[in-house]
XYZ file of C-alpha atoms in Angstrom:
347
model
C 73.149 -140.800 112.932
C 75.518 -140.395 110.128
C 79.170 -141.480 110.380
C 81.230 -137.929 110.979
C 84.403 -137.378 109.230
C 86.334 -137.816 112.823
C 85.012 -141.661 112.867
C 85.711 -142.079 109.357
C 89.590 -140.854 109.348
C 89.595 -143.139 113.161
C 88.277 -146.237 110.876
C 90.969 -145.332 108.549
C 93.583 -145.564 111.194
C 91.637 -149.098 113.023
C 92.278 -151.266 109.649
C 96.076 -149.644 109.504
C 96.561 -150.909 113.218
C 94.353 -154.338 112.367
C 97.273 -155.479 109.683
C 99.549 -155.083 112.354
C 98.256 -158.400 113.845
C 99.532 -161.839 112.746
C 97.250 -163.517 110.162
C 96.089 -167.006 112.208
C 93.045 -168.328 113.875
C 91.927 -165.210 114.949
C 91.061 -162.055 113.040
C 93.050 -159.092 112.704
C 91.504 -156.489 114.458
C 92.326 -152.796 115.144
C 90.239 -150.075 117.347
C 90.532 -146.646 118.036
C 88.832 -144.855 120.889
C 87.040 -141.197 120.287
C 86.530 -138.448 122.809
C 82.904 -136.726 122.421
C 84.718 -134.183 120.413
C 86.642 -136.144 118.298
C 89.748 -136.617 119.632
C 91.514 -140.138 119.665
C 92.223 -141.248 123.307
C 93.569 -144.720 122.562
C 94.598 -147.032 120.142
C 94.835 -151.104 119.738
C 94.754 -153.879 117.681
C 94.405 -157.625 118.307
C 98.352 -159.159 118.856
C 97.095 -162.692 118.699
C 95.571 -165.825 119.855
C 95.295 -165.245 123.702
C 95.839 -161.718 123.814
C 92.957 -159.009 124.503
C 90.849 -157.932 121.601
C 91.935 -154.784 120.023
C 88.787 -153.052 122.084
C 89.986 -154.149 125.484
C 94.003 -153.446 123.859
C 92.660 -149.682 123.644
C 90.480 -149.173 126.665
C 93.515 -150.543 128.545
C 95.193 -147.408 127.723
C 93.018 -145.568 129.583
C 92.377 -144.457 133.166
C 89.202 -145.600 134.742
C 86.261 -143.438 133.728
C 88.222 -141.829 131.064
C 86.213 -144.055 128.284
C 83.103 -142.618 129.811
C 80.581 -141.124 126.876
C 83.426 -141.647 124.164
C 83.282 -143.415 121.214
C 84.784 -146.987 119.809
C 85.951 -147.508 116.483
C 86.303 -150.789 115.194
C 87.154 -153.184 112.133
C 84.624 -155.734 113.483
C 81.918 -156.625 115.699
C 82.812 -156.421 119.348
C 82.691 -160.332 120.138
C 79.390 -161.325 122.449
C 81.044 -164.593 124.072
C 83.570 -165.788 126.888
C 86.750 -167.525 125.268
C 90.365 -167.174 126.040
C 89.369 -163.437 126.800
C 85.839 -162.084 128.133
C 82.648 -160.356 125.559
C 84.513 -157.112 123.710
C 80.654 -156.049 123.854
C 80.604 -156.068 127.588
C 83.956 -154.141 128.244
C 83.040 -151.568 126.242
C 79.527 -151.146 127.776
C 81.046 -151.542 131.396
C 83.818 -148.910 130.043
C 80.836 -146.525 129.406
C 81.255 -146.272 125.713
C 78.340 -144.307 124.027
C 78.709 -145.246 120.649
C 80.200 -147.701 118.423
C 80.762 -147.671 114.937
C 82.246 -151.214 113.112
C 82.858 -152.011 109.949
C 81.708 -156.076 109.464
C 79.439 -157.922 111.347
C 80.878 -161.055 113.029
C 79.512 -163.847 111.550
C 80.356 -166.635 113.963
C 77.507 -168.190 115.540
C 78.876 -167.836 119.396
C 81.121 -164.686 118.968
C 78.588 -162.643 116.810
C 75.467 -160.321 118.465
C 77.363 -158.057 119.951
C 75.839 -155.253 118.525
C 72.568 -156.088 119.754
C 73.866 -156.589 122.810
C 75.103 -153.045 122.945
C 72.089 -151.726 121.583
C 70.123 -153.264 124.167
C 72.344 -151.688 126.864
C 71.459 -148.031 125.232
C 74.987 -147.939 122.909
C 74.519 -146.258 119.636
C 75.826 -148.543 117.160
C 76.693 -148.026 113.536
C 77.117 -150.762 111.514
C 79.018 -151.121 107.835
C 81.718 -148.051 107.862
C 84.266 -148.967 105.209
C 83.081 -152.422 105.085
C 85.119 -153.823 101.808
C 88.079 -152.711 103.076
C 87.440 -154.497 106.273
C 86.437 -157.296 104.309
C 89.650 -157.203 102.420
C 91.932 -157.330 104.983
C 90.229 -160.809 106.797
C 88.813 -162.290 103.818
C 90.677 -165.099 104.425
C 89.708 -165.569 108.367
C 85.754 -164.770 107.164
C 86.093 -167.662 104.505
C 87.413 -170.145 107.155
C 84.316 -169.250 109.281
C 82.076 -169.894 106.136
C 83.443 -172.553 104.955
C 86.265 -174.223 107.178
C 88.782 -173.826 104.852
C 91.316 -171.505 103.677
C 90.496 -168.428 101.054
C 91.815 -169.779 97.938
C 92.859 -167.885 94.945
C 93.761 -169.784 91.843
C 96.573 -168.318 89.424
C 97.924 -168.821 85.993
C 99.583 -167.012 83.193
C 98.174 -168.056 79.458
C 98.918 -166.315 76.240
C 95.682 -164.469 74.099
C 95.184 -167.999 72.917
C 94.752 -169.507 75.952
C 98.245 -171.367 76.082
C 100.127 -171.818 78.830
C 103.431 -172.969 77.261
C 104.658 -173.351 73.948
C 104.743 -176.732 72.068
C 108.009 -177.896 73.379
C 106.927 -177.017 76.892
C 108.770 -173.571 77.303
C 106.675 -171.073 79.078
C 109.277 -168.552 80.790
C 108.139 -165.869 80.201
C 104.952 -165.619 79.029
C 104.111 -162.223 81.104
C 106.447 -159.263 81.105
C 108.178 -158.225 84.428
C 105.253 -156.148 85.299
C 103.040 -158.908 85.654
C 105.629 -161.070 87.148
C 106.490 -158.304 89.962
C 102.702 -158.136 90.859
C 102.279 -161.892 91.055
C 104.990 -161.977 93.911
C 103.298 -159.176 95.946
C 100.196 -161.244 95.917
C 102.542 -164.540 96.994
C 103.609 -162.397 99.520
C 100.050 -161.961 100.759
C 99.380 -165.530 101.088
C 99.838 -168.123 104.264
C 100.788 -170.689 101.791
C 101.787 -171.451 98.090
C 100.366 -174.645 96.286
C 101.840 -176.113 92.924
C 101.737 -179.973 91.918
C 104.754 -182.518 91.740
C 104.598 -181.981 88.081
C 105.366 -178.241 87.967
C 108.457 -179.059 90.965
C 109.353 -181.620 88.344
C 109.312 -179.654 85.469
C 110.468 -176.084 86.734
C 112.304 -176.263 89.983
C 110.344 -173.381 91.514
C 111.777 -172.031 94.651
C 108.057 -171.082 95.688
C 109.305 -167.853 97.676
C 108.085 -163.855 97.177
C 110.532 -161.670 96.005
C 111.354 -157.841 94.891
C 113.692 -158.717 92.103
C 116.262 -161.088 93.694
C 115.473 -159.896 97.518
C 113.152 -161.761 99.743
C 109.953 -160.299 100.303
C 109.122 -160.210 104.764
C 106.309 -162.359 104.558
C 106.691 -165.638 102.967
C 103.922 -168.047 102.039
C 104.438 -171.871 103.150
C 105.022 -173.687 100.197
C 102.810 -176.849 99.399
C 103.587 -179.852 97.059
C 100.421 -181.943 95.768
C 100.850 -184.974 94.193
C 102.187 -188.386 94.257
C 105.572 -188.063 92.530
C 108.925 -187.612 94.888
C 110.382 -184.598 95.197
C 114.178 -184.433 94.196
C 116.368 -183.866 97.418
C 118.019 -181.280 95.487
C 115.005 -179.172 94.786
C 114.498 -175.365 95.285
C 111.435 -175.936 97.382
C 113.620 -177.352 100.168
C 115.829 -174.264 100.534
C 112.635 -172.178 100.889
C 112.530 -170.057 104.444
C 109.536 -172.469 105.508
C 109.932 -175.838 105.442
C 107.553 -177.290 102.644
C 104.095 -179.500 103.181
C 103.917 -182.465 100.822
C 100.743 -183.804 100.491
C 100.875 -187.603 98.918
C 97.624 -187.156 97.732
C 95.107 -186.261 94.768
C 91.980 -185.147 97.361
C 92.118 -181.628 97.476
C 89.574 -181.579 99.705
C 91.475 -183.379 102.775
C 94.509 -180.855 101.628
C 92.311 -177.561 102.661
C 91.156 -179.235 105.181
C 94.578 -180.230 106.679
C 96.185 -176.587 105.982
C 92.743 -175.035 107.669
C 93.561 -177.286 111.033
C 97.311 -175.516 110.723
C 95.999 -171.949 110.635
C 96.393 -171.184 106.877
C 93.501 -168.961 105.970
C 94.489 -168.049 102.472
C 95.876 -170.186 99.694
C 97.378 -169.049 96.568
C 97.701 -171.903 93.824
C 100.166 -171.473 91.577
C 100.539 -174.731 90.063
C 100.593 -175.621 85.935
C 97.265 -176.505 84.337
C 96.776 -179.642 86.125
C 96.398 -178.392 89.597
C 94.897 -175.215 88.432
C 92.313 -177.359 86.897
C 91.478 -179.731 89.879
C 90.903 -176.663 92.079
C 88.197 -175.969 89.613
C 86.710 -178.786 89.256
C 86.244 -179.477 92.668
C 84.912 -176.132 93.463
C 87.785 -174.670 95.421
C 88.472 -171.631 93.565
C 87.410 -168.626 95.294
C 89.228 -166.107 93.187
C 90.958 -166.751 89.764
C 93.968 -164.497 89.131
C 94.550 -164.983 85.176
C 97.483 -162.967 83.566
C 96.599 -162.552 79.780
C 99.633 -162.006 77.582
C 99.391 -160.613 73.772
C 101.010 -163.326 72.188
C 99.910 -166.346 70.027
C 101.224 -169.863 70.996
C 99.017 -172.144 69.247
C 99.351 -176.019 69.758
C 97.752 -177.939 72.812
C 99.530 -176.906 75.797
C 96.132 -175.211 76.935
C 96.030 -173.284 80.532
C 93.397 -175.479 81.655
C 92.661 -178.806 81.253
C 89.652 -180.806 82.415
C 86.904 -178.650 84.747
C 84.022 -180.813 84.853
C 82.852 -178.896 82.156
C 80.531 -181.529 79.311
C 78.117 -179.025 77.950
C 77.786 -175.144 77.501
C 74.930 -175.263 79.956
C 77.090 -176.667 82.681
C 80.217 -173.833 82.093
C 81.612 -172.234 84.898
C 80.325 -168.770 85.162
C 82.243 -165.850 86.358
C 81.954 -162.444 87.567
C 84.774 -159.971 86.606
C 85.983 -157.920 89.690
C 88.803 -155.834 87.803
C 90.640 -155.497 84.883
C 94.348 -154.767 85.788
C 97.174 -153.439 82.949
C 100.232 -154.516 83.797
C 102.639 -153.192 81.053
C 101.432 -154.855 77.902
C 99.635 -157.666 79.932
C 96.273 -157.784 81.537
C 95.082 -159.370 84.719
C 91.791 -160.258 84.982
C 90.485 -160.710 88.204
C 87.569 -162.658 88.528
C 85.362 -164.768 91.126
C 82.511 -167.722 90.550
C 79.403 -166.050 89.532
C 76.935 -168.373 91.879
C 79.361 -166.865 95.054
C 76.948 -165.115 96.984
C 79.940 -163.455 98.490
C 82.253 -161.467 96.098
C 86.371 -161.513 96.696
C 87.741 -157.900 97.506
C 91.015 -157.144 96.309
C 93.693 -156.724 98.660
C 93.110 -160.205 100.344
C 94.717 -163.219 99.661
């Protein structure tokens, strides 16, 4: 049975509701309950760990029996396990839901399988509606489930000839205001933002997400990686969040620690050394490369050693999108070997 217009509209609404939930150890999920004639009966979303899941939140707003014969439209496959809350698949079956439309399969070894449980109970199930949009919303959580670490975006700005700075070290500004505004918007989508101690000492970045001089509502946690001490008066100490310092060059240790803290998306914005280290370690899920139509020459390359000794070892990329930003160009890409391309809108 094909998805109808009412169900498509309900999925739009469910995705909007899902975004209200907090990013953390649990995915952001939204749900809409429709009557057989397509009327919205109830809405819900997941409010955070330990609270009712989106489907149960929506069902709680209905009188007993009111959901019988209805359709549940959900952004993620209803779960099939008991944790701090019960299985959503069972809750839907017991409520008398006749049809479930969802966007993404639950990848969890324990929590997955809800669709099959629903079908076994005679519920009509349709999967894949607006899967790309749902993936974009919870890309960090999906990466955490698959790899046990945050989703990592590595960003840098460069001249057309691949330089990150002029020979005297000056780099402000290679790109124009439209590109810089885009960077701040993407910072605000991330849970954490990382730089190396070299960038802290050279540029004294605030690591905030701003709209002009105003702070955006969501601020990423600042992360500083490296063994050199950070000055007591560095701007990072004035960040709305207390910075995290990692006196190590072991990036796998860093991302494991961030994952344990609930960080699902990491925005890497250090200089060439840190960006290259993440690439060499295989810890880049998405690349954001801002390219300015200027030539700088000299030796200050945007990347250093990434572990490529021959053309056969080249890190092949798949371009997801080219985005014009004023006179600059943004290339959004992911590693070509990655079977799970990164969708736009996630951090």
